[in-house]
Short mmCIF file of C-alpha atoms and ligand atoms in Angstrom, two decimals:
data_model
loop_
_atom_site.label_atom_id
_atom_site.label_comp_id
_atom_site.label_asym_id
_atom_site.label_seq_id
_atom_site.Cartn_x
_atom_site.Cartn_y
_atom_site.Cartn_z
CA MET A 1 12.38 -19.76 -2.43
CA ASP A 2 13.52 -16.95 -4.71
CA SER A 3 15.91 -14.43 -4.14
CA ILE A 4 16.92 -11.44 -6.09
CA VAL A 5 20.85 -10.68 -6.91
CA ILE A 6 21.99 -7.66 -7.98
CA GLU A 7 25.09 -5.83 -8.94
CA GLY A 8 25.77 -2.51 -8.08
CA GLY A 9 26.92 0.53 -9.23
CA GLN A 10 24.79 0.80 -12.64
CA ARG A 11 23.13 4.10 -13.33
CA LEU A 12 19.39 3.98 -14.40
CA THR A 13 18.33 5.63 -17.34
CA GLY A 14 15.51 5.55 -19.85
CA SER A 15 11.87 5.41 -19.12
CA ILE A 16 9.32 3.20 -17.16
CA ARG A 17 5.43 3.49 -17.05
CA ILE A 18 4.48 3.45 -13.11
CA ASN A 19 1.43 0.34 -12.52
CA GLY A 20 -1.72 0.63 -10.79
CA ALA A 21 -1.63 1.44 -7.22
CA LYS A 22 -1.68 -1.81 -5.12
CA ASN A 23 -3.71 -0.09 -1.96
CA ALA A 24 -6.09 1.47 -4.27
CA GLY A 25 -6.73 -1.74 -6.43
CA LEU A 26 -7.30 -3.98 -3.22
CA LEU A 27 -10.30 -1.67 -1.71
CA ILE A 28 -12.12 -1.32 -5.17
CA GLN A 29 -11.57 -4.86 -5.62
CA CYS A 30 -13.50 -4.89 -2.10
CA ALA A 31 -15.92 -2.51 -3.49
CA ALA A 32 -16.99 -5.00 -6.12
CA LEU A 33 -18.64 -6.81 -3.12
CA LEU A 34 -21.54 -3.89 -2.44
CA THR A 35 -23.75 -4.59 -5.60
CA ASP A 36 -24.62 -7.99 -7.34
CA GLN A 37 -23.65 -6.64 -10.84
CA PRO A 38 -20.05 -7.23 -12.30
CA THR A 39 -17.07 -4.82 -12.20
CA THR A 40 -14.44 -4.61 -14.70
CA LEU A 41 -10.75 -2.98 -13.19
CA ARG A 42 -8.32 -2.06 -15.56
CA HIS A 43 -4.23 -1.19 -14.82
CA VAL A 44 -4.11 -3.67 -12.02
CA PRO A 45 -0.85 -4.47 -11.10
CA LYS A 46 0.16 -8.25 -11.00
CA LEU A 47 0.85 -8.32 -7.30
CA ALA A 48 0.74 -11.25 -4.76
CA ASP A 49 -1.82 -8.88 -2.64
CA THR A 50 -3.95 -8.44 -5.99
CA ARG A 51 -4.03 -12.65 -6.26
CA THR A 52 -5.03 -12.68 -2.53
CA MET A 53 -7.56 -10.67 -2.77
CA ALA A 54 -8.96 -12.43 -5.93
CA LYS A 55 -8.68 -15.59 -4.24
CA LEU A 56 -10.69 -14.05 -1.17
CA LEU A 57 -13.12 -12.85 -3.44
CA ARG A 58 -13.39 -16.33 -4.98
CA HIS A 59 -13.99 -17.98 -1.38
CA LEU A 60 -16.56 -15.56 -0.98
CA GLY A 61 -18.71 -17.03 -4.14
CA CYS A 62 -17.39 -14.13 -6.71
CA GLU A 63 -15.86 -14.96 -10.08
CA VAL A 64 -12.86 -13.15 -10.98
CA GLU A 65 -11.08 -13.57 -14.42
CA GLY A 66 -8.16 -11.62 -15.46
CA GLU A 67 -5.09 -9.82 -14.00
CA ARG A 68 -4.17 -6.59 -15.46
CA THR A 69 -7.94 -6.15 -16.30
CA MET A 70 -10.16 -7.93 -13.78
CA GLN A 71 -13.68 -8.82 -13.94
CA ILE A 72 -15.26 -9.52 -10.67
CA ASP A 73 -18.87 -11.03 -10.74
CA PRO A 74 -20.37 -10.73 -7.63
CA ARG A 75 -23.88 -12.90 -7.71
CA GLY A 76 -22.59 -15.84 -5.78
CA VAL A 77 -21.83 -13.67 -2.62
CA ALA A 78 -25.17 -14.14 -1.66
CA ALA A 79 -24.91 -17.74 -1.48
CA GLY A 80 -21.74 -17.86 0.07
CA PRO A 81 -20.36 -17.93 3.50
CA LEU A 82 -19.72 -14.43 4.10
CA GLU A 83 -16.67 -15.29 5.80
CA ALA A 84 -12.77 -13.93 5.35
CA THR A 85 -10.58 -16.97 6.97
CA TYR A 86 -7.94 -16.96 9.33
CA ASP A 87 -5.39 -18.25 6.43
CA LEU A 88 -6.68 -15.45 3.87
CA VAL A 89 -6.67 -12.61 6.65
CA LYS A 90 -3.07 -13.65 7.99
CA THR A 91 -1.75 -13.66 4.50
CA MET A 92 -3.09 -10.28 3.90
CA ARG A 93 -4.14 -8.17 6.34
CA ALA A 94 -6.45 -5.93 4.03
CA SER A 95 -9.24 -8.68 3.37
CA VAL A 96 -10.56 -7.02 6.82
CA THR A 97 -11.95 -4.51 4.42
CA VAL A 98 -14.60 -6.91 3.22
CA MET A 99 -16.14 -6.12 6.77
CA GLY A 100 -18.01 -3.06 5.46
CA PRO A 101 -19.36 -3.89 2.14
CA LEU A 102 -20.17 -7.41 3.49
CA LEU A 103 -22.02 -6.26 6.35
CA ALA A 104 -23.97 -3.42 4.18
CA ARG A 105 -25.25 -5.37 1.42
CA TYR A 106 -25.76 -8.61 3.32
CA GLY A 107 -26.18 -7.93 7.05
CA ARG A 108 -23.90 -10.15 8.40
CA ALA A 109 -19.94 -10.66 7.72
CA ARG A 110 -17.23 -13.06 9.90
CA VAL A 111 -13.81 -12.07 9.59
CA SER A 112 -10.77 -13.52 11.19
CA LEU A 113 -8.95 -10.72 13.40
CA PRO A 114 -5.47 -9.78 11.38
CA GLY A 115 -3.06 -10.52 14.67
CA GLY A 116 -0.20 -9.07 14.61
CA CYS A 117 2.06 -7.84 12.07
CA ALA A 118 5.94 -7.66 11.23
CA ILE A 119 5.61 -3.57 11.57
CA GLY A 120 3.13 -2.82 14.22
CA ALA A 121 0.03 -4.20 16.39
CA ARG A 122 -2.28 -2.85 13.81
CA PRO A 123 -5.36 -3.56 15.17
CA ILE A 124 -9.13 -2.83 13.76
CA ASP A 125 -10.79 -0.97 16.64
CA GLN A 126 -11.44 2.16 14.69
CA HIS A 127 -12.89 -0.02 12.08
CA LEU A 128 -15.71 -1.70 14.71
CA LYS A 129 -16.41 1.22 16.29
CA GLY A 130 -17.33 2.73 13.15
CA LEU A 131 -19.37 0.16 11.93
CA GLU A 132 -20.77 -0.20 15.48
CA ALA A 133 -21.85 3.77 15.45
CA LEU A 134 -23.86 2.60 12.10
CA GLY A 135 -25.70 0.05 13.65
CA ALA A 136 -23.59 -3.01 13.40
CA THR A 137 -23.83 -5.58 16.34
CA ILE A 138 -20.53 -6.93 16.79
CA ASP A 139 -19.16 -10.38 18.86
CA LEU A 140 -15.27 -11.47 18.78
CA ARG A 141 -15.36 -14.97 19.43
CA HIS A 142 -12.74 -17.56 18.95
CA GLY A 143 -10.33 -15.07 17.10
CA TYR A 144 -13.21 -14.03 14.84
CA VAL A 145 -14.98 -10.79 14.50
CA GLU A 146 -18.87 -11.46 13.97
CA LEU A 147 -20.81 -8.60 12.71
CA ARG A 148 -24.74 -8.32 12.23
CA ALA A 149 -27.27 -5.69 10.74
CA ASP A 150 -30.42 -6.22 9.62
CA ARG A 151 -30.02 -2.44 7.68
CA LEU A 152 -27.15 -0.38 8.59
CA ARG A 153 -28.50 3.09 9.44
CA GLY A 154 -26.62 6.48 8.71
CA GLY A 155 -24.52 7.66 11.75
CA SER A 156 -21.88 10.18 12.93
CA PHE A 157 -18.69 8.85 13.86
CA VAL A 158 -15.03 10.63 14.65
CA PHE A 159 -12.22 8.47 14.33
CA ASP A 160 -9.54 8.32 17.22
CA THR A 161 -6.92 8.01 14.86
CA VAL A 162 -6.35 8.57 11.46
CA THR A 163 -6.44 5.14 9.78
CA VAL A 164 -6.42 4.37 5.96
CA GLY A 165 -8.33 1.07 6.00
CA GLY A 166 -10.82 2.02 8.93
CA THR A 167 -11.88 5.11 7.04
CA GLN A 168 -12.14 3.06 3.39
CA ASN A 169 -14.32 0.18 5.39
CA VAL A 170 -16.76 2.48 7.25
CA MET A 171 -17.19 4.81 4.46
CA MET A 172 -17.97 1.80 1.92
CA ALA A 173 -20.50 0.36 4.61
CA ALA A 174 -22.65 4.08 4.99
CA THR A 175 -23.01 4.34 1.18
CA LEU A 176 -25.71 1.49 1.61
CA ALA A 177 -27.02 2.44 5.29
CA LYS A 178 -30.37 4.14 5.44
CA GLY A 179 -29.80 7.58 6.08
CA ALA A 180 -26.95 10.02 6.51
CA SER A 181 -23.46 9.31 7.74
CA ARG A 182 -20.68 12.04 8.80
CA LEU A 183 -17.46 10.67 9.37
CA GLU A 184 -14.61 12.78 11.04
CA ASN A 185 -11.03 12.75 11.26
CA VAL A 186 -10.67 10.38 8.42
CA ALA A 187 -8.01 9.34 6.41
CA ARG A 188 -7.21 11.80 3.34
CA GLU A 189 -5.03 9.75 1.28
CA PRO A 190 -5.50 9.64 -2.32
CA GLU A 191 -6.52 5.85 -2.34
CA VAL A 192 -9.43 7.16 0.00
CA GLU A 193 -9.93 9.18 -2.77
CA GLU A 194 -9.94 7.01 -5.67
CA LEU A 195 -12.09 4.53 -3.65
CA ALA A 196 -14.83 7.25 -2.95
CA CYS A 197 -14.75 8.27 -6.84
CA VAL A 198 -15.14 4.42 -7.71
CA LEU A 199 -17.99 4.17 -5.08
CA THR A 200 -19.63 7.63 -6.61
CA LYS A 201 -19.39 5.74 -10.06
CA MET A 202 -21.21 2.99 -8.58
CA GLY A 203 -24.22 5.30 -7.86
CA ALA A 204 -23.03 6.34 -3.97
CA ARG A 205 -23.82 9.79 -2.74
CA ILE A 206 -20.33 10.79 -1.09
CA ARG A 207 -19.00 14.36 -0.21
CA GLY A 208 -15.64 15.35 1.03
CA ALA A 209 -12.97 12.35 0.39
CA GLY A 210 -9.71 13.64 0.64
CA THR A 211 -10.73 16.12 3.61
CA SER A 212 -10.93 15.10 7.04
CA VAL A 213 -15.00 15.11 6.93
CA ILE A 214 -16.70 12.60 4.70
CA GLU A 215 -20.46 12.89 4.35
CA ILE A 216 -22.28 9.61 2.97
CA GLU A 217 -26.21 10.06 1.81
CA GLY A 218 -26.82 5.94 1.96
CA VAL A 219 -28.92 4.42 -1.36
CA ASP A 220 -30.53 1.46 -1.29
CA THR A 221 -28.41 -0.19 -4.23
CA LEU A 222 -25.16 0.25 -5.98
CA HIS A 223 -24.36 -1.05 -9.52
CA GLY A 224 -21.28 -2.50 -10.96
CA VAL A 225 -18.35 -0.21 -12.32
CA ASP A 226 -15.70 -0.24 -15.21
CA HIS A 227 -12.74 1.95 -14.07
CA ALA A 228 -9.36 2.25 -14.82
CA ILE A 229 -7.13 2.42 -11.01
CA ILE A 230 -4.49 5.28 -10.57
CA PRO A 231 -1.23 4.92 -10.95
CA ASP A 232 1.12 3.85 -7.40
CA ARG A 233 2.49 6.63 -5.81
CA ILE A 234 4.34 4.54 -3.48
CA GLU A 235 6.12 2.46 -6.64
CA ALA A 236 6.83 6.08 -8.43
CA GLY A 237 8.39 7.27 -5.19
CA THR A 238 10.78 3.57 -5.12
CA LEU A 239 11.95 4.35 -8.80
CA ALA A 240 12.12 8.01 -7.83
CA VAL A 241 14.73 6.99 -5.11
CA ALA A 242 16.42 4.36 -7.39
CA ALA A 243 17.27 7.34 -10.25
CA ALA A 244 18.32 9.54 -7.31
CA LEU A 245 20.80 7.06 -6.03
CA THR A 246 22.44 5.97 -9.50
CA GLN A 247 23.26 9.44 -10.10
CA GLY A 248 20.63 8.31 -13.11
CA ASP A 249 17.82 10.13 -15.79
CA VAL A 250 14.82 8.44 -15.49
CA LEU A 251 11.25 9.39 -16.87
CA LEU A 252 8.67 7.90 -14.81
CA GLU A 253 5.86 7.90 -17.22
CA ASP A 254 2.31 8.50 -15.50
CA ALA A 255 3.87 9.35 -12.19
CA PRO A 256 0.94 10.75 -10.12
CA VAL A 257 2.64 13.85 -9.52
CA ASP A 258 -0.17 15.47 -7.23
CA HIS A 259 -0.24 12.71 -4.78
CA MET A 260 3.54 12.76 -4.46
CA HIS A 261 4.29 16.34 -3.49
CA SER A 262 5.84 15.52 -0.04
CA VAL A 263 8.22 12.79 -1.59
CA ILE A 264 9.10 15.01 -4.63
CA GLY A 265 9.93 18.00 -1.58
CA LYS A 266 12.20 15.76 -0.17
CA LEU A 267 14.16 14.62 -2.91
CA GLN A 268 14.57 18.00 -4.22
CA GLU A 269 15.85 18.97 -0.75
CA ALA A 270 18.39 16.30 -1.12
CA GLY A 271 19.40 17.85 -4.37
CA VAL A 272 17.86 15.62 -6.95
CA GLN A 273 16.46 17.13 -9.94
CA CYS A 274 12.49 16.39 -10.36
CA THR A 275 10.74 17.93 -13.31
CA TYR A 276 7.14 17.64 -14.59
CA GLU A 277 7.31 16.47 -17.81
CA PRO A 278 4.18 16.03 -19.76
CA ASP A 279 3.98 12.38 -19.01
CA GLY A 280 5.13 11.98 -16.01
CA LEU A 281 7.90 12.70 -13.66
CA ARG A 282 11.75 13.16 -14.30
CA VAL A 283 14.12 12.56 -11.81
CA VAL A 284 18.21 13.16 -12.34
CA GLY A 285 20.40 11.97 -9.59
CA PRO A 286 23.08 14.93 -8.28
CA ASP A 287 26.85 13.69 -8.21
CA VAL A 288 26.49 14.50 -4.25
CA LEU A 289 23.38 14.29 -2.24
CA ARG A 290 21.88 16.18 0.76
CA PRO A 291 20.78 15.22 4.00
CA ILE A 292 17.61 15.58 4.85
CA ASP A 293 15.03 15.05 8.10
CA VAL A 294 11.61 13.45 7.57
CA SER A 295 8.90 12.71 9.63
CA THR A 296 6.28 10.37 8.57
CA ARG A 297 2.37 11.64 8.83
CA PRO A 298 -0.88 10.96 7.27
CA TYR A 299 -1.42 11.71 3.93
CA PRO A 300 -0.40 14.58 2.79
CA GLY A 301 2.62 14.61 5.06
CA PHE A 302 5.33 12.26 3.87
CA PRO A 303 4.22 8.31 3.38
CA THR A 304 5.30 5.96 6.00
CA ASP A 305 5.33 3.69 2.76
CA MET A 306 8.55 5.50 1.78
CA GLN A 307 10.38 5.44 4.95
CA ALA A 308 12.57 2.81 4.13
CA GLN A 309 13.37 3.90 0.70
CA ILE A 310 14.18 7.78 1.72
CA MET A 311 16.63 6.17 4.50
CA VAL A 312 18.82 4.59 1.80
CA LEU A 313 19.05 8.25 0.18
CA ALA A 314 20.04 9.73 3.62
CA ALA A 315 22.40 6.63 3.94
CA CYS A 316 24.34 8.14 0.69
CA ALA A 317 23.94 11.87 1.79
CA ASN A 318 26.70 14.16 2.81
CA GLY A 319 26.05 14.32 6.24
CA GLN A 320 23.28 13.40 8.97
CA SER A 321 19.89 12.99 8.35
CA LEU A 322 17.01 11.99 11.11
CA ILE A 323 14.19 10.12 10.00
CA THR A 324 11.25 9.67 12.45
CA GLU A 325 8.20 7.19 12.09
CA THR A 326 4.99 8.33 13.73
CA ILE A 327 2.65 6.06 11.96
CA PHE A 328 3.71 2.46 12.71
CA GLU A 329 5.58 1.37 15.91
CA ASN A 330 8.05 -1.23 14.31
CA ARG A 331 8.91 -0.08 10.96
CA PHE A 332 12.95 -0.34 11.02
CA MET A 333 13.56 -3.68 10.57
CA HIS A 334 15.52 -2.55 7.24
CA VAL A 335 18.01 -0.76 9.95
CA PRO A 336 19.78 -4.02 10.42
CA GLU A 337 20.19 -4.98 6.93
CA LEU A 338 21.47 -1.91 5.64
CA ALA A 339 23.83 -1.77 8.28
CA ARG A 340 25.37 -4.79 7.33
CA MET A 341 25.70 -3.24 3.95
CA GLY A 342 27.65 -0.65 5.70
CA ALA A 343 24.95 2.03 6.66
CA ASP A 344 25.46 3.89 9.40
CA ILE A 345 22.41 4.49 11.26
CA HIS A 346 21.19 4.54 14.93
CA VAL A 347 17.72 4.01 16.09
CA ASN A 348 16.74 5.42 19.15
CA GLY A 349 12.76 4.64 19.83
CA HIS A 350 11.03 6.17 16.52
CA CYS A 351 13.90 7.92 15.69
CA ALA A 352 16.89 7.06 13.31
CA VAL A 353 19.92 9.11 12.96
CA ILE A 354 21.48 8.28 9.69
CA ARG A 355 25.31 9.28 8.98
CA GLY A 356 26.87 9.43 5.21
CA PRO A 357 27.91 9.16 2.87
CA ALA A 358 28.42 5.35 3.42
CA ARG A 359 29.92 3.40 1.05
CA LEU A 360 27.53 0.69 0.91
CA SER A 361 29.00 -2.89 0.11
CA GLY A 362 26.78 -5.63 -0.96
CA THR A 363 26.03 -9.10 0.91
CA THR A 364 23.46 -11.30 1.27
CA VAL A 365 20.65 -9.82 3.43
CA MET A 366 16.98 -10.89 4.39
CA ALA A 367 13.57 -9.29 3.60
CA THR A 368 11.27 -8.49 6.25
CA ASP A 369 8.28 -6.59 5.20
CA LEU A 370 7.46 -5.13 1.96
CA ARG A 371 8.64 -1.74 1.96
CA ALA A 372 12.23 -2.99 4.17
CA SER A 373 12.45 -5.40 0.56
CA ALA A 374 12.15 -2.13 -1.49
CA SER A 375 14.86 -0.27 0.36
CA LEU A 376 17.55 -3.40 0.27
CA VAL A 377 17.01 -3.79 -3.59
CA LEU A 378 17.74 0.36 -3.69
CA ALA A 379 20.53 -0.32 -1.38
CA GLY A 380 21.72 -3.07 -3.66
CA LEU A 381 21.46 -0.80 -6.76
CA VAL A 382 24.23 1.43 -5.16
CA ALA A 383 26.32 -0.96 -3.27
CA GLN A 384 29.83 -2.01 -4.62
CA GLY A 385 29.74 -5.63 -5.51
CA ARG A 386 27.17 -8.08 -5.22
CA THR A 387 23.71 -8.27 -3.13
CA GLU A 388 21.39 -11.30 -2.83
CA ILE A 389 18.00 -10.20 -1.16
CA ARG A 390 16.47 -13.80 0.57
CA ARG A 391 12.65 -13.96 0.78
CA VAL A 392 11.50 -11.62 -1.88
CA TYR A 393 7.97 -13.00 -1.53
CA HIS A 394 7.90 -9.97 0.90
CA LEU A 395 8.97 -7.68 -2.13
CA ASP A 396 6.26 -9.65 -4.53
CA ARG A 397 3.58 -8.33 -2.77
CA GLY A 398 3.99 -4.97 -3.73
CA TYR A 399 6.29 -4.83 -6.47
CA GLU A 400 5.56 -6.15 -10.11
CA THR A 401 8.57 -8.53 -11.01
CA ILE A 402 11.00 -6.01 -9.83
CA GLU A 403 13.90 -7.31 -11.56
CA GLU A 404 12.11 -7.05 -14.81
CA ARG A 405 11.18 -3.86 -14.75
CA LEU A 406 14.36 -2.37 -13.14
CA ARG A 407 16.86 -4.34 -15.89
CA PRO A 408 15.97 -2.34 -19.23
CA LEU A 409 16.86 0.53 -17.14
CA GLY A 410 20.33 -0.69 -16.73
CA ALA A 411 20.46 -2.36 -13.66
CA LYS A 412 22.26 -5.66 -13.01
CA ILE A 413 19.64 -7.30 -11.47
CA GLU A 414 18.28 -11.34 -11.60
CA ARG A 415 15.81 -13.47 -9.39
CA ARG A 416 16.98 -16.69 -8.22
CA HIS A 417 14.46 -19.30 -7.62
CA ASP A 418 16.56 -21.74 -5.31
CA ALA A 419 17.63 -19.69 -2.90
CA PRO A 420 17.89 -20.97 0.83
CA ALA A 421 15.18 -19.39 2.64
C1 LIG B 501 -2.88 1.17 4.85
O1 LIG B 501 -2.86 0.37 5.97
C2 LIG B 501 -2.12 0.56 3.62
N1 LIG B 501 -2.04 -0.86 3.30
C3 LIG B 501 -0.43 0.38 4.17
O2 LIG B 501 0.46 0.34 3.29
C4 LIG B 501 -0.02 1.93 5.02
O3 LIG B 501 1.07 2.09 5.47
C5 LIG B 501 -1.21 2.50 5.96
O4 LIG B 501 -2.38 2.41 5.44
C6 LIG B 501 -0.61 3.86 6.55
O5 LIG B 501 -0.67 4.61 5.28
C7 LIG B 501 -3.35 -0.83 2.60
O6 LIG B 501 -3.76 0.24 1.66
C8 LIG B 501 -3.75 -1.93 1.71
P1 LIG B 501 -4.20 2.41 8.91
P2 LIG B 501 -3.72 0.26 7.10
O7 LIG B 501 -5.08 2.11 9.21
O8 LIG B 501 -5.04 0.86 6.79
C9 LIG B 501 -3.58 2.23 13.57
C10 LIG B 501 2.02 -0.90 2.19
O9 LIG B 501 3.53 -1.16 2.80
N2 LIG B 501 -4.54 1.84 13.85
O10 LIG B 501 -3.83 3.89 8.11
O11 LIG B 501 -3.60 -1.13 7.55
C11 LIG B 501 -2.66 1.51 13.11
O12 LIG B 501 -2.26 0.70 14.35
C12 LIG B 501 1.17 -0.95 3.21
O13 LIG B 501 1.59 -0.99 1.12
C13 LIG B 501 -5.48 2.08 14.82
O14 LIG B 501 -5.09 2.01 16.29
O15 LIG B 501 -3.17 1.26 8.14
C14 LIG B 501 -1.28 2.26 12.73
O16 LIG B 501 -0.33 2.92 13.71
C15 LIG B 501 1.95 -1.34 4.80
N3 LIG B 501 -6.76 0.97 14.78
C16 LIG B 501 -2.45 3.51 12.18
O17 LIG B 501 -3.20 3.79 12.88
C17 LIG B 501 -7.85 0.83 14.10
O18 LIG B 501 -8.91 0.43 13.74
C18 LIG B 501 -2.23 3.78 10.51
O19 LIG B 501 -3.06 2.39 10.37
C19 LIG B 501 -6.64 0.89 12.75
C20 LIG B 501 -5.44 1.57 12.71
#
């Protein structure tokens, strides 16, 4: 099993190009199922999750070639199983977003219920209610959801809770429904807008993506698409925190600054200099970081996927910070590991009080989930001495060879392949 070993204390300087967005790419891979024509995706990040989604598409009958530029040929899906198995869904819950496309294009789908997840229960009730509103019949049997619809019909649905995946699943289904659909209380994330942009390029008729109401006029067929995926705002935010923590000076090339206002705002509150350059975002870390109060919210609020990372910044700030996690019920699993490195963090329910500046010191720590593992890398960059992060398969789900990307910026970071679990 791999681990990452970091000698802390190095200042990060230079420039790094931001990769394509993981959470946009995964959904666009699903959208390729809505047509029988080939799709080409460019700027695809080389991530474990992207490879898992490609594996699911192959299981469904697609031919999938390439990594950075990915060609998907879905012609074999009609004769395929129209099923996402337990083993695939438990590896990556985003697999459930093949439901909408399969149901809309082929009239049926069988998908394993995702079950629990490290950061929370993460049910899919809203996905199912939304698909029912479009005329799907749904049976829950033996841990699987079985969906059927001769042809989906347009409908109206108000989501009980803002859900990114639920919005994307139902929006994709509605593109091939007969008639008009109106979805309210939808997610406004950039990844939802990006998916709507791709669906529109495929021939869908969608209005309102990026707002809280999306209207879709169903069409009979969609065609293939050639699309370059937008840069990853969470990777960019994570690297910005790395520069801020190490008194660094880093240019984040192609950073999607228009999707990062809440994160940039908090970094600036902490005293980090963020400058909009023609080709990206320049981040310069101060000698002294100021404390900040953060509450995670649906977009355009502060993203939950940046909560663990900003907590490391708070731990090193000069004063008391408060971080509130409002999206997931169990997304503080990085706290005990950061505390072992010397961070002063007290959790009470959904709130964490962080007192700094802590002098973090290196030790062996355990990754528990994707963004928690990113926070441990950030802590290792600034800790005194050597930090080893175990179970970095969590990290590899969302960050492309992080050690090879940070080393040119000055980090002393290696991957160890024979580490204990
Ligand atoms: C997406 O997950 C992202 N994943 C997550 O990123 C991200 O943290 C999350 O959105 C929130 O921004 C992908 O895009 C692949 P949700 P998703 O449905 O769609 C509840 C990462 O680190 N809910 O918006 O699964 C749910 O329990 C990952 O890259 C229901 O109650 O998230 C949660 O509390 C982690 N019923 C809240 O909504 C439902 O039917 C938000 O979840 C669906 C969701």
